[in-house]
Structure formats: structure tokens, C-alpha cells
Coordinates of C-alpha atoms in Angstrom, one line a residue:
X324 CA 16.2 -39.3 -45.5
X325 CA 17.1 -36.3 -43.3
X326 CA 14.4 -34.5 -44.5
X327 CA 11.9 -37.5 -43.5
X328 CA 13.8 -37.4 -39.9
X329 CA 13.2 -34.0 -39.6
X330 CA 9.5 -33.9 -40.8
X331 CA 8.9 -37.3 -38.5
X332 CA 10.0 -35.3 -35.4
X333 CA 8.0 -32.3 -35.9
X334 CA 4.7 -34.9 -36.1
X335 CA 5.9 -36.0 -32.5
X336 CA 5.8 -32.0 -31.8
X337 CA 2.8 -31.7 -32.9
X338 CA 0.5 -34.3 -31.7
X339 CA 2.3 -33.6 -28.2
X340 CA 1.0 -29.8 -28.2
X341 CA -2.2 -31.0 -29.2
X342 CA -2.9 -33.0 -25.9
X343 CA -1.8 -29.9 -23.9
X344 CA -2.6 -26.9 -26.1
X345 CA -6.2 -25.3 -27.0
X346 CA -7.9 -26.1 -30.3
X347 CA -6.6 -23.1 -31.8
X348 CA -3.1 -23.5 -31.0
X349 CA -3.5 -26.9 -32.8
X350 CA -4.7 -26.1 -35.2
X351 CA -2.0 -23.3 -35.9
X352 CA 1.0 -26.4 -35.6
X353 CA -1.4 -28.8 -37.9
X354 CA -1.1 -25.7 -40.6
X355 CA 2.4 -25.0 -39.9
X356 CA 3.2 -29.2 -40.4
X357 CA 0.9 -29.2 -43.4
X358 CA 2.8 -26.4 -45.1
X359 CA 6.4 -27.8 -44.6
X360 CA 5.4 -30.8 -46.1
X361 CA 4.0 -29.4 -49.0
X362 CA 7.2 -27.3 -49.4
X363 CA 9.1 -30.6 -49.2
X364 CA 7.2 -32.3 -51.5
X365 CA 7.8 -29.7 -54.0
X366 CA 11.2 -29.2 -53.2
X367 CA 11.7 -32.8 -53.8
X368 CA 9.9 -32.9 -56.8
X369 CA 12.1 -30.6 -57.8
X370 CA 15.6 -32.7 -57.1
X371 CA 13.6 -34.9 -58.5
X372 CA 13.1 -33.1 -62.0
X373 CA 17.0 -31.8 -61.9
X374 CA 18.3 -35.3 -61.5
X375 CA 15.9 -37.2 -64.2
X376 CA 16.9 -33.9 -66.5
X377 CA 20.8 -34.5 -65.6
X378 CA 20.7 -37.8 -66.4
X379 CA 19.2 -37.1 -69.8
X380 CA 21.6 -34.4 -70.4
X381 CA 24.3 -36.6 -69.5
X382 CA 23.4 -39.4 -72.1
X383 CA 22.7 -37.0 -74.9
X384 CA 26.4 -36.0 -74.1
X385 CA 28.2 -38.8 -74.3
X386 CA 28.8 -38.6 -77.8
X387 CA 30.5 -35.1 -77.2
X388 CA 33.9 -34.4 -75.9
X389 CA 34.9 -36.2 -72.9
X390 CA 35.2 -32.5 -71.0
X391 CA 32.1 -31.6 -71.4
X392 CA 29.4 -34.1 -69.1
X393 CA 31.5 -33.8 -66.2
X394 CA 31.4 -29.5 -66.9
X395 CA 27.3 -29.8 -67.3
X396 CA 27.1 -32.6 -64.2
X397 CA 29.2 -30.1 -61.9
X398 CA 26.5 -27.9 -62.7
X399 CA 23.6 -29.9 -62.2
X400 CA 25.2 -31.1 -59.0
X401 CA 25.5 -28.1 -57.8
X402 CA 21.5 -27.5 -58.5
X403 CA 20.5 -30.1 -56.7
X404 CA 22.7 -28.7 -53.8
X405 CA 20.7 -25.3 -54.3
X406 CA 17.3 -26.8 -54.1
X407 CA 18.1 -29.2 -51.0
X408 CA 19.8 -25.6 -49.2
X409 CA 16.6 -24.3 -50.3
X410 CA 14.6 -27.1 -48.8
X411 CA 16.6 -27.1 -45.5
X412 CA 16.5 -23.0 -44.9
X413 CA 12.1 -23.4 -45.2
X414 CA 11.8 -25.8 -42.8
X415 CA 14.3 -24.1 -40.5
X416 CA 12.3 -21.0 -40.5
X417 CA 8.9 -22.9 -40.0
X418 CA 10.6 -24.8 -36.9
X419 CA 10.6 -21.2 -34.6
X420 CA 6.4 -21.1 -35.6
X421 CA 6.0 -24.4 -34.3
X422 CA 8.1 -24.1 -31.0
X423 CA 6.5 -20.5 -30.6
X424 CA 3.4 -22.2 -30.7
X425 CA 3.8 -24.5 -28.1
X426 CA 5.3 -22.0 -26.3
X427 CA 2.4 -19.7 -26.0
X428 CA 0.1 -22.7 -25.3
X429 CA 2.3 -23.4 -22.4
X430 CA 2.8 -20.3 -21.1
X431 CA -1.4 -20.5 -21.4
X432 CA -2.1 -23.3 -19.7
X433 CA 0.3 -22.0 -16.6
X434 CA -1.4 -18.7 -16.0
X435 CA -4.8 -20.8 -16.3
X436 CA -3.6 -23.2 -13.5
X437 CA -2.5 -20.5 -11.2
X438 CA -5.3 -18.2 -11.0
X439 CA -7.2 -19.3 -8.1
X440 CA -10.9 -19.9 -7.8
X441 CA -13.0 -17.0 -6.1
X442 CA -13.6 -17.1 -2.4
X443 CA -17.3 -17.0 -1.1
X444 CA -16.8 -13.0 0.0
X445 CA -15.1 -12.4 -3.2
X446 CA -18.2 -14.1 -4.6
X447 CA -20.4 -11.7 -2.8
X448 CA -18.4 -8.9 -4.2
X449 CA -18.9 -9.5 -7.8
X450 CA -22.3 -10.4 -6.7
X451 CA -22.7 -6.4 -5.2
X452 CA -20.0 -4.1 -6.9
X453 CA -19.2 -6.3 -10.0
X454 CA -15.5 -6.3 -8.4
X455 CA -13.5 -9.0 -6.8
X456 CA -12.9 -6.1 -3.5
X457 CA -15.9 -3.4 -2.7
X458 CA -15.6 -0.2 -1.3
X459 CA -17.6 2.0 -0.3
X460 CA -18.5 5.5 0.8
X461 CA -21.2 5.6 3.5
X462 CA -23.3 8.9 4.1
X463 CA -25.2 7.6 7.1
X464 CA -26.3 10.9 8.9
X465 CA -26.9 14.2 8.7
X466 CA -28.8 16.8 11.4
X467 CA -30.3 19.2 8.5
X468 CA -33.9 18.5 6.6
X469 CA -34.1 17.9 3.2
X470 CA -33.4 20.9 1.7
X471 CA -29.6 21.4 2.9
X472 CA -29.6 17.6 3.2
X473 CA -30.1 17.4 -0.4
X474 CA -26.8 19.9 -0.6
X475 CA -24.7 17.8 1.7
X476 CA -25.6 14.4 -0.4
X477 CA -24.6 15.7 -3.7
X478 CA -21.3 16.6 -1.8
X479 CA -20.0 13.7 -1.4
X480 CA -20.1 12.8 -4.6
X481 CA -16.3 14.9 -4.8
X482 CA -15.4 12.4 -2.5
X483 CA -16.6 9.7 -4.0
X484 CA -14.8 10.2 -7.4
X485 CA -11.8 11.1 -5.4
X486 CA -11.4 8.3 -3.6
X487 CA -13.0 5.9 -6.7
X488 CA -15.4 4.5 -4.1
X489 CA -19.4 3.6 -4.4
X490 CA -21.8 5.7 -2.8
X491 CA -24.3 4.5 -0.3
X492 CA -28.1 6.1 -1.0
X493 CA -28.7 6.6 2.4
X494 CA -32.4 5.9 3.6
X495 CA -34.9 9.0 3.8
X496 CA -38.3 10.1 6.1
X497 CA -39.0 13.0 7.9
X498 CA -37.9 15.4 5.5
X499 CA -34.3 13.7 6.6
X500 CA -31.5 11.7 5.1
X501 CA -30.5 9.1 7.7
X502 CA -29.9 5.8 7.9
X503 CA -32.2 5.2 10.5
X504 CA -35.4 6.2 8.5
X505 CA -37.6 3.2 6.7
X506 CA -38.2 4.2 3.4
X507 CA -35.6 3.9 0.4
X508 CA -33.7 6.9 -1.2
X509 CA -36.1 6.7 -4.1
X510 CA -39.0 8.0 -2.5
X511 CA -37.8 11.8 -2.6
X512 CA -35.3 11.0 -5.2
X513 CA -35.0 9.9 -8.7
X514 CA -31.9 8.0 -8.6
X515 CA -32.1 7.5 -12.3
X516 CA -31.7 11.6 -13.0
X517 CA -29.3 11.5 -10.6
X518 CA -27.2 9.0 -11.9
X519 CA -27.2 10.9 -15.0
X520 CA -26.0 14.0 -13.5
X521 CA -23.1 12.0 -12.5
X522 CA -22.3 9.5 -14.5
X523 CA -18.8 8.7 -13.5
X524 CA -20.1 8.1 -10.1
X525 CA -21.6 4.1 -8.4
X526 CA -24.4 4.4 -6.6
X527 CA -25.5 1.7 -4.4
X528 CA -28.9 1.7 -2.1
X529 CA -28.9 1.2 1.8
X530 CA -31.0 -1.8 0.9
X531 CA -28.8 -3.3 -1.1
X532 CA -25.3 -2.5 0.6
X533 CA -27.2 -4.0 4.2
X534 CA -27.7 -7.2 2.4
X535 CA -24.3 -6.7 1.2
X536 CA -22.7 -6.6 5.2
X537 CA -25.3 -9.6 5.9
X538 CA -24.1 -12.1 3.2
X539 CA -20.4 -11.3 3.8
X540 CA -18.8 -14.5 5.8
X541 CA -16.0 -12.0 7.1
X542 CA -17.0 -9.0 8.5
X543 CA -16.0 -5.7 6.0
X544 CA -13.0 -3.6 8.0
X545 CA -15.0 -0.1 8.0
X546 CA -13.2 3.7 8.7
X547 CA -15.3 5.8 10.8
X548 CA -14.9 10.1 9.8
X549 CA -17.0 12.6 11.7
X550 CA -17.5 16.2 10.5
X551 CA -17.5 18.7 13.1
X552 CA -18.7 22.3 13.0
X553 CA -17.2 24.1 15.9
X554 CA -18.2 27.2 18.2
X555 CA -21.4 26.4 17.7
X556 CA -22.4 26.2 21.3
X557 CA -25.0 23.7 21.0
X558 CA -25.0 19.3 21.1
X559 CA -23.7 19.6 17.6
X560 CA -20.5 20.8 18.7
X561 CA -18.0 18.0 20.2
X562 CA -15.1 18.1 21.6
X563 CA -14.1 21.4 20.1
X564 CA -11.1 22.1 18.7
X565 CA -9.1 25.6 17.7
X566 CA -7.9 25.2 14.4
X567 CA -9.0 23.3 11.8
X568 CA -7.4 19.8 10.8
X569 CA -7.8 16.4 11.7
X570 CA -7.8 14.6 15.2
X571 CA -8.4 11.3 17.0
X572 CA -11.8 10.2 17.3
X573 CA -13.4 8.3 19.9
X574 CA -14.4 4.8 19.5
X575 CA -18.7 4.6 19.5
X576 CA -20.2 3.0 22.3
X577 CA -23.1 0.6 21.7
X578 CA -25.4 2.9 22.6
X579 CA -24.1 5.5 19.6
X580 CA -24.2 2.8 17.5
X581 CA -27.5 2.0 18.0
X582 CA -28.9 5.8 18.0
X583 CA -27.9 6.0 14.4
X584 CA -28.3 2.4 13.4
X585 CA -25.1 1.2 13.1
X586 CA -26.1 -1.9 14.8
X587 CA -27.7 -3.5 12.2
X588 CA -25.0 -3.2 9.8
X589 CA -22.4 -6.0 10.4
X590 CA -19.3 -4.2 10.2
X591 CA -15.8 -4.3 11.9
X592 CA -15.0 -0.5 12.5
X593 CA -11.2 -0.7 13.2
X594 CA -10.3 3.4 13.5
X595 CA -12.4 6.8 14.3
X596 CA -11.2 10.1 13.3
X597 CA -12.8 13.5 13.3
X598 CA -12.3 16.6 10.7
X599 CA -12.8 19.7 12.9
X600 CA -13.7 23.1 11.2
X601 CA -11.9 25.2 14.0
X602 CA -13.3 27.8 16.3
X603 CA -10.8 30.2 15.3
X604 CA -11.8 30.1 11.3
X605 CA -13.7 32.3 10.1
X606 CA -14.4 31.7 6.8
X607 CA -14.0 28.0 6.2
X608 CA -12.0 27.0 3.2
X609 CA -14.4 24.5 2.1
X610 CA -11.7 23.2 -0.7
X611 CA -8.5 22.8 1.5
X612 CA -11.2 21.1 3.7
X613 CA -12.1 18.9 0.6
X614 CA -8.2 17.8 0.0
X615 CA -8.1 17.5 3.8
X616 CA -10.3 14.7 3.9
X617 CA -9.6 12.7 0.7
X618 CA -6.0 13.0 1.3
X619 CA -6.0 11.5 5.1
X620 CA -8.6 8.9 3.5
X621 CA -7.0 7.6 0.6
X622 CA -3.4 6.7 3.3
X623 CA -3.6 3.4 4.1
X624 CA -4.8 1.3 5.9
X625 CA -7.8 3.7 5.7
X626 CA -7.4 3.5 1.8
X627 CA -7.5 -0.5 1.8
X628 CA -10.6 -0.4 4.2
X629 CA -13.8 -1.7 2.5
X630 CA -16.0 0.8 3.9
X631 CA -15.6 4.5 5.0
X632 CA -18.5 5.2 7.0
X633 CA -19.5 9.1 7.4
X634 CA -21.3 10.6 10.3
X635 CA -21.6 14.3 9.5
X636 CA -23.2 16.7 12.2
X637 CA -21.9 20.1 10.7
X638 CA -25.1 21.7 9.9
X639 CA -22.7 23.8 7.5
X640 CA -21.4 22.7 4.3
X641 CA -17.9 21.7 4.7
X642 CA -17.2 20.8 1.4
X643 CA -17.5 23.0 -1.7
X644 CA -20.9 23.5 -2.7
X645 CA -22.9 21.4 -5.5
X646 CA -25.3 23.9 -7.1
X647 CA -27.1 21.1 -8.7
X648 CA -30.1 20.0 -7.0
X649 CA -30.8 16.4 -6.8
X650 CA -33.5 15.5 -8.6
X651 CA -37.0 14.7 -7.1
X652 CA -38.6 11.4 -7.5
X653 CA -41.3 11.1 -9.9
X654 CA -43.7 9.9 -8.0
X655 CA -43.6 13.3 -6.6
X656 CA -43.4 15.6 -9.5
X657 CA -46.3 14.0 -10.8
X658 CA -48.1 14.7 -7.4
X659 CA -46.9 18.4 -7.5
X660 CA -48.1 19.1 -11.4
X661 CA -51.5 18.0 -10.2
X662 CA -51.9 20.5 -8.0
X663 CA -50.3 23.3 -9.9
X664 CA -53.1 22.6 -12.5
X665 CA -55.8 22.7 -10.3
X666 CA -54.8 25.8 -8.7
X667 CA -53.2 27.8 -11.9
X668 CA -52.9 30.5 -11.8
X669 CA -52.3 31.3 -7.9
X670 CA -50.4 33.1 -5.2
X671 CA -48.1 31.1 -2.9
X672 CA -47.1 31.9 0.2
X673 CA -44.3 30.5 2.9
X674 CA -44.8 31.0 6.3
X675 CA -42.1 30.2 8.5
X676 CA -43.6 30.5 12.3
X677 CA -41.1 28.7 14.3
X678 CA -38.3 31.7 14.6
X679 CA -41.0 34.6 14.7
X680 CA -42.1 36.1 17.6
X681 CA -45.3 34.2 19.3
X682 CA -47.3 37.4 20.6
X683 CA -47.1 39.2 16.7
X684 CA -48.6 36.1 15.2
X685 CA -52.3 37.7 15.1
X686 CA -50.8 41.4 13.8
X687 CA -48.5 39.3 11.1
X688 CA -51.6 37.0 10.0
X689 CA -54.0 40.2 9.6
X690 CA -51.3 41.9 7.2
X691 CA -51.0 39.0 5.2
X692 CA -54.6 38.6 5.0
X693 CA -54.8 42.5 3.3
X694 CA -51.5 41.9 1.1
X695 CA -53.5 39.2 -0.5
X696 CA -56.4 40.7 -1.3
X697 CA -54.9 43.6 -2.6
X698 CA -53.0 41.4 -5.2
X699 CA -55.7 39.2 -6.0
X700 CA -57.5 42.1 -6.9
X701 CA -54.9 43.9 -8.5
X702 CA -53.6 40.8 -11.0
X703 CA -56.9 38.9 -10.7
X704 CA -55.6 35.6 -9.0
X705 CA -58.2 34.0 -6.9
X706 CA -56.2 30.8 -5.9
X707 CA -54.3 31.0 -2.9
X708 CA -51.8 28.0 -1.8
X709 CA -50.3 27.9 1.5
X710 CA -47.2 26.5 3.2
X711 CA -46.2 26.4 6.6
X712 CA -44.5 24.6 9.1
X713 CA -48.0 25.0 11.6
X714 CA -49.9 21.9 12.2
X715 CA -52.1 20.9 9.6
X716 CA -51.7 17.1 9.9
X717 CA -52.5 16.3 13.8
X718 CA -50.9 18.2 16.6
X719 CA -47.1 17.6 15.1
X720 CA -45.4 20.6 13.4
X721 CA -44.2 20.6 9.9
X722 CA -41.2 21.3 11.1
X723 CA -38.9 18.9 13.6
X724 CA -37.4 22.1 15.4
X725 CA -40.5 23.8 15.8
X726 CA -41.4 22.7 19.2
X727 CA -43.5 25.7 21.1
X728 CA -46.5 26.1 19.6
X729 CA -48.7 28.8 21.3
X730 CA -52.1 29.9 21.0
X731 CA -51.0 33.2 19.2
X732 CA -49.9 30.3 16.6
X733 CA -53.1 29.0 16.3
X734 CA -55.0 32.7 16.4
X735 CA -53.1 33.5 13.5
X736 CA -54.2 30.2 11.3
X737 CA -57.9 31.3 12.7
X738 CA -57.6 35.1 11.2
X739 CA -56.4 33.4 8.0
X740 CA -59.4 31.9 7.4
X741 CA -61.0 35.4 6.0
X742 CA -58.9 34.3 2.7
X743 CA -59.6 30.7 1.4
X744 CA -56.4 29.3 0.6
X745 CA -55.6 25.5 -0.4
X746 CA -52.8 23.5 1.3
X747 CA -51.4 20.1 0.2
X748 CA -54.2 18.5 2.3
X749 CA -57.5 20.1 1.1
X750 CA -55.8 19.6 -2.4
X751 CA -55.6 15.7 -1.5
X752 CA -51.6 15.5 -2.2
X753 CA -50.4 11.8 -1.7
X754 CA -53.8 10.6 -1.0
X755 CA -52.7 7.2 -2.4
X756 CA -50.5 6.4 0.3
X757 CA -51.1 9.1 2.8
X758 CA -54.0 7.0 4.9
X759 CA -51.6 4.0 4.5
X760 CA -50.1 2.8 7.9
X761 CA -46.6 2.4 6.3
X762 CA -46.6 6.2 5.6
X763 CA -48.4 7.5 8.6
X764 CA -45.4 8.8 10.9
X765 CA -44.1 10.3 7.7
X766 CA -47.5 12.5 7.0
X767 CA -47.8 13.3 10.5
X768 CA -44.6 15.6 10.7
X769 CA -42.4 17.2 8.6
X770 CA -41.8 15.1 5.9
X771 CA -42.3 14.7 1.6
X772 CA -45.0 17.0 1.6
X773 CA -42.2 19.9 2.4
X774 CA -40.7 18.8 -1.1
X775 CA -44.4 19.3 -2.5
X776 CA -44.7 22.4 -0.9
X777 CA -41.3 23.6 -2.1
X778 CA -42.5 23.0 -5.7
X779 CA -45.4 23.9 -6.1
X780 CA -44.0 27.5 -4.4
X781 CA -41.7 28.0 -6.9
X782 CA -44.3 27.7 -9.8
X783 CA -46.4 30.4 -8.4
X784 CA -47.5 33.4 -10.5
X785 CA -46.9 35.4 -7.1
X786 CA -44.9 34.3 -4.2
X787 CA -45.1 35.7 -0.6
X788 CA -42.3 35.1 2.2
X789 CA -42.8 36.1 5.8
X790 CA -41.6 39.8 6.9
X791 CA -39.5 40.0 9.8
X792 CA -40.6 39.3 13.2
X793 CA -43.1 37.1 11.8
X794 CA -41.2 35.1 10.6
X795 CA -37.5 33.2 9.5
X796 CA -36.4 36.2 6.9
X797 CA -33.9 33.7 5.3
X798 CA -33.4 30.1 5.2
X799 CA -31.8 27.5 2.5
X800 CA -35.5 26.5 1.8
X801 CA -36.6 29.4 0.7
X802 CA -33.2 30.1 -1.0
X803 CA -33.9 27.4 -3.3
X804 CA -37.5 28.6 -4.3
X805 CA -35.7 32.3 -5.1
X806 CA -33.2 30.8 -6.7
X807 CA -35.6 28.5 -9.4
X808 CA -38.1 31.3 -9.9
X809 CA -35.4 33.3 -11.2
X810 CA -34.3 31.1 -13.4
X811 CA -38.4 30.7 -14.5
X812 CA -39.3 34.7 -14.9
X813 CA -38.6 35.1 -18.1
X814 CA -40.2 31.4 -19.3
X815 CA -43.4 31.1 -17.4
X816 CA -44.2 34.8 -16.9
X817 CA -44.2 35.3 -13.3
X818 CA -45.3 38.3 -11.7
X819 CA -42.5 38.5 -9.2
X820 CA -39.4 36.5 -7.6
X821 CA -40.4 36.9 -4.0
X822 CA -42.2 39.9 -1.7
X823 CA -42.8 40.0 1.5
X824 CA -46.0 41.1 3.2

């Protein structure tokens, strides 16, 4: 009877927890009742069996001494007190299962209730970063073309893993990375390589993180920083500062914020501050500089800020150095091993007018023509490719410094003409979208055909650098093409590194 009671009120249990509980929480207190009441059943079979074998002990005894059935009773009695402890102690210990059950279901179906539905900006956010809260690192400008541009972006990638924020792909033209530009990161970079180089970092396009602001029904609080290169003595350099550290910025006025395209990004920007390289530091310590930044940025309410926008107009890196080179798109090293094969083997040669002097531009140009023949003769290279930042596309230089160009320029392009040499026009580079309207500013200035140029310098058999007073001696662009032919030498048989004429 007690056993029934017991058995009756763990059904009640049961069927309760299976309105509330998940199927596979049922399920687990449909096993747990099925199992007691197979251990009842055969613990009352086995009462059962003790009493019906009592009973017939008991008989067959009766015609022994009076002593003895009530010794062998006792006994049996005492069985049947075993089995039913027995009985008892099982469905004791099944009785924590079942309320642990419904327990956990409970405590289930609580945390299910309280977690509340996603809000339309959360939404947007899962939508964007795959996170319930983005944030983001924004890059948007830079003064330097692509060559130390390309140095500065891979840069921020120590921030970006220090801080455990996205990086924006800011947009590129003009041989520049600024947000201001029209065409996507992807055209002078593969995104993909990069990615790989830094696999640990998010990437996110301008595109895409515009769209982002656009959709969001609250605006994203945004952080402004400003790197600042002082003792410079040129635009570059505001509001100077001694030492190094970090200071108060100003607040942009609309007028800022349109000259580098702020204004179409819909963003609350709630703080400025600046990081100031000092006029008094000589050597800047580009790592304390490093912890300088992500420390002050990671202190809230900077570090709860969905956006930390970057407007960086040192010219110098300020952060450690990234040897790495980002990786060009492959729209363009499919463009630059076109050429190399047409021209193979040949001499290359970098001219650099804008920092030589104007009135030895017909000397320089006459030299160069001699150094050239004298190598062509002596290796047998007739090819000649040539890159400059002169004119060769219109009346705009190749260069977006190079301002004053005189007619001892253009006498020296003249005099050059005793040599044939190719250049990334006569060799029709980017001829698919060069006569397109989209790409016309870009071809008509510096611009992607200074990354073609670059390349296809650095796979030269011989390559020729303006002397000095001719021309720039040293720059990062040329840096980079000393740099890769060393590393090529050995591999591709060059002639030389570099020489100048």
C-alpha cells in the first residue's frame, strides 16, 4: 500500500514536469518512473515468493516440535522485512533523480524566459561583426603615398589585436589610403593574402562599416586620436608640443569633417585627443609610443566606445615597424607579369625628378642615356623600362608633391629619346579599365600604376636609381625595391641590386 502511495505520487511528479520541462527531460523522469516500478514489481515478487515459501515451510512443520515454526517464521519474517528495506532504500535513491530532473528543467526554462530578445542595433551588429556590440578601429587618413602608406596600415594591426577591435580597410586612389578616395581597398590590395598574414586580426571594408553607421537606429559613440609628428615646421605639425605624451584634442569643425569625409559617416564623436611625438625627442621610441596609445585607449569610456576613429598626419612611423608588405591585389600582379614577359630580360630605371635640381636635368638625362648603352652593350639587354614621376599621362605629375615642372624637365624626357625605353603606357598597362571614366582621375596622376612601376623595378636584370642632384638619392619607394631585389639575387640571377648613373 505505501509502496503504491509512493509510486502514485511520483506519476503526479512526473506528468507535472512533462508540461513544463523539454522532451528530453521527460523523457529522463518517464525512465526514472519506469525503472522504480520494475524494481517494485520485482521486489514484491519477491515478498511474494518468501511469504508463499513461509507458509509452506510452516505447514510441513507442524508436525515437528512446537519450538520450531515460530524459530523458522521469525526468520522468514525477518526476510520479508529485508526485501521491503530493500524495496524502500531503491526508490529513495531514484526520488533525488527525479527531483534533480525537474530541477534542471526549471532552472531551464528560467534562464530561457529572462534572456531578452535582441534589439534592432543589436540586430545590426550580428548582422556586421557577428557580435551582439561592434567595435571598431578606423584608419581614415594618412598624408604619405602608397608606399609608406602601406607601412602605416599594417601598423595598426598591433593595435588592433591589442585592443581586440576590427579594422576598417580604408578606401584607396591616388596612390593614397584615405577615406575620401572612391575605390575599395581591394583594388591595390589583396585582402585575402592579407588576412592570412594575420589571421588573428577582423577586417572589415569602408564599404561595409559605412553601411554599418547608416543602418544603425542609434548613432555609434566614436573616439577621435590624432598622431602628430612635431618640429616639423610644415601644415603637418599642429599645435606642437615638447615632450611626448598625450594631450587634449580639439573638437572638428564641420568643415574638418568634411575635408576628410567624416560627414558621411553617421557617427557621434563624444572625445578628441592627440598623441604628440615631442619636439624635444630625438629618436622616437616607437614601442613606449605603441603602449602609449593602446593603454589610454583601452580606459574607459574610450574602451566601451564603438568606434575609435584614427586621423594620422605623422608622415613618420610612430609605431614599430611591420616589415611585411601588404600584399598587392591580383588584378595587379597579373598586370605586372605581363609586362615583365614582354620586356625580359631588361634594364629598369627610377627617376625621381621632383627633389633634383631643375637646370641639371639635361646634363643628368645625357649621363643616363651613355650608362645605358654602355650596359646594354656590355650584358646584351636591349629592353629598357622606365619609371618616373614626369608626366606621361596628361599634364599631371606622377607624383602629388611634384608641383614645378620646368622646361629643363621636359628637355631631359626629350634627350631620352636617343634610348627607346618602354613605360607602363606604351606597354598598354591597365588598358582594360584605364580609358574607363570611373578610373580616369586615377590614371591621370599618381596613382596604381606607381605599384606597377614598383614591381616590375624590382624584377629587373639591372636596376638604375638617380645620382645626386638629379635626383631624390633615397626614398621608402625605392627602399622597398633594394630591399626585394636582395632578397631575389641569388633566385632570379640579377646582375645587380641597385647603381646609380
Amino acid at each position: 500500500m505505501f509502496e503504491n502511495l509512493l509510486l502514485w505520487n511520483f506519476v503526479n511528479i512526473g506528468l507535472k514536469l512533462k508540461e513544463q520541462a523539454s522532451t528530453e527531460s521527460a523523457k529522463e523522469i518517464l525512465n526514472v518512473y519506469n525503472t522504480i516500478q520494475e524494481n517494485t514489481t520485482n521486489s514484491s515478487l519477491e515478498i511474494l515468493n518468501v511469504y508463499n515459501t513461509t507458509r509452506e515451510n510452516t505447514t510441513n512443520l507442524s508436525l515437528e516440535i512446537h519450538n520450531t515454526p515460530r524459530e523458522n517464521t521469525t526468520k522468514s519474517t525477518l526476510k520479508i522485512l529485508d526485501v521491503y528495506n530493500t524495496t524502500q532504500e531503491n526508490t529513495t535513491n531514484s526520488s533525488p533523480k527525479i527531483f534533480n530532473a525537474y530541477n534542471t528543467t526549471q532552472e531551464n526554462t528560467i534562464n530561457s524566459s529572462l534572456e531578452a530578445p535582441l534589439t534592432e542595433d543589436e540586430k545590426i551588429n550580428m548582422k556586421y561583426c557577428q557580435e551582439k556590440t561592434c567595435k571598431f578601429v578606423f584608419p581614415y587618413y594618412h598624408p604619405e603615398q602608397e608606399t609608406r602608406a602601406n607601412i602605416h596600415t599594417r601598423s595598426y594591426t598591433q593595435l588592433a589585436r591589442s585592443l581586440n577591435r576590427t579594422i576598417v580597410l580604408t578606401n584607396v586612389g591616388n596612390s593614397r589610403v584615405q577615406a575620401c578616395f572612391p575605390y575599395p581597398f581591394d583594388f591595390y590590395y589583396d585582402i585575402k593574402a592579407f588576412q592570412k598574414q594575420y589571421p588573428d586580426i577582423r577586417f572589415i571594408t569602408q564599404e561595409k562599416f559605412f553601411k554599418w553607421t547608416q543602418e544603425r537606429k542609434i548613432k555609434p559613440i566614436a573616439q577621435h586620436s590624432q598622431m602628430i609628428q612635431d618640429g616639423r615646421h610644415d601644415s603637418l605639425s599642429l599645435r606642437e608640443k615638447k615632450f611626448k605624451g598625450l594631450y587634449k584634442g580639439v573638437e572638428m569643425s564641420r568643415r574638418e569633417k568634411k575635408k576628410y569625409c567624416l560627414d558621411k559617416f553617421d557617427l557621434n564623436i563624444t572625445d578628441y585627443k592627440e598623441f604628440h611625438t615631442g619636439i624635444e625627442i630625438k629618436e622616437l621610441n616607437q614601442k613606449a609610443m605603441l603602449n602609449l596609445v593602446t593603454n589610454t585607449l583601452k580606459i574607459p569610456p574610450i574602451a566601451e566606445s564603438e568606434v575609435i576613429m584614427i586621423l594620422n598626419t605623422s608622415p613618420k612611423e610612430m609605431l614599430p615597424k611591420i616589415n611585411k608588405v601588404i600584399p598587392y591585389s591580383p588584378h595587379i600582379i597579373k598586370q605586372t607579369k605581363s609586362i615583365i614577359k614582354k620586356l625580359k630580360p631588361y634594364i629598369a630605371i627610377h627617376w625621381r625628378m621632383e627633389q633634383g635640381n631643375p637646370r641639371l636635368m639635361p646634363q643628368c638625362a645625357k649621363r643616363l642615356v651613355k650608362e645605358v648603352k654602355k650596359i646594354q652593350k656590355k650584358y646584351g639587354i636591349k629592353n629598357v623600362y622606365f619609371a618616373t614621376d614626369f608626366p606621361l599621362n596628361g599634364d599631371k605629375a606622377q607624383s602629388q608633391t611634384f608641383h614645378k615642372i620646368s622646361k629643363f624637365h621636359k628637355k631631359s624626357i626629350e634627350i631620352l629619346e636617343h634610348i627607346k625605353f618602354d613605360t607602363w603606357i606604351s606597354l598598354d598597362g591597365f588598358s582594360q579599365i584605364r580609358n574607363n571614366s570611373k578610373y580616369e582621375k586615377e590614371f591621370k596622376g599618381s596613382g596604381i600604376q606607381g605599384i606597377l612601376d614598383k614591381l616590375v623595378c624590382i624584377n629587373a636584370k639591372y636596376f638604375l636609381k638617380g645620382p645626386e642632384g638629379c635626383a631624390r638619392t633615397s626614398s621608402t619607394f625605392t627602399g622597398i625595391i633594394v630591399n626585394e631585389r636582395t632578397k631575389l639575387k641569388k633566385k632570379c640571377d640579377l646582375i645587380n641590386i641597385v647603381s646609380s648613373w
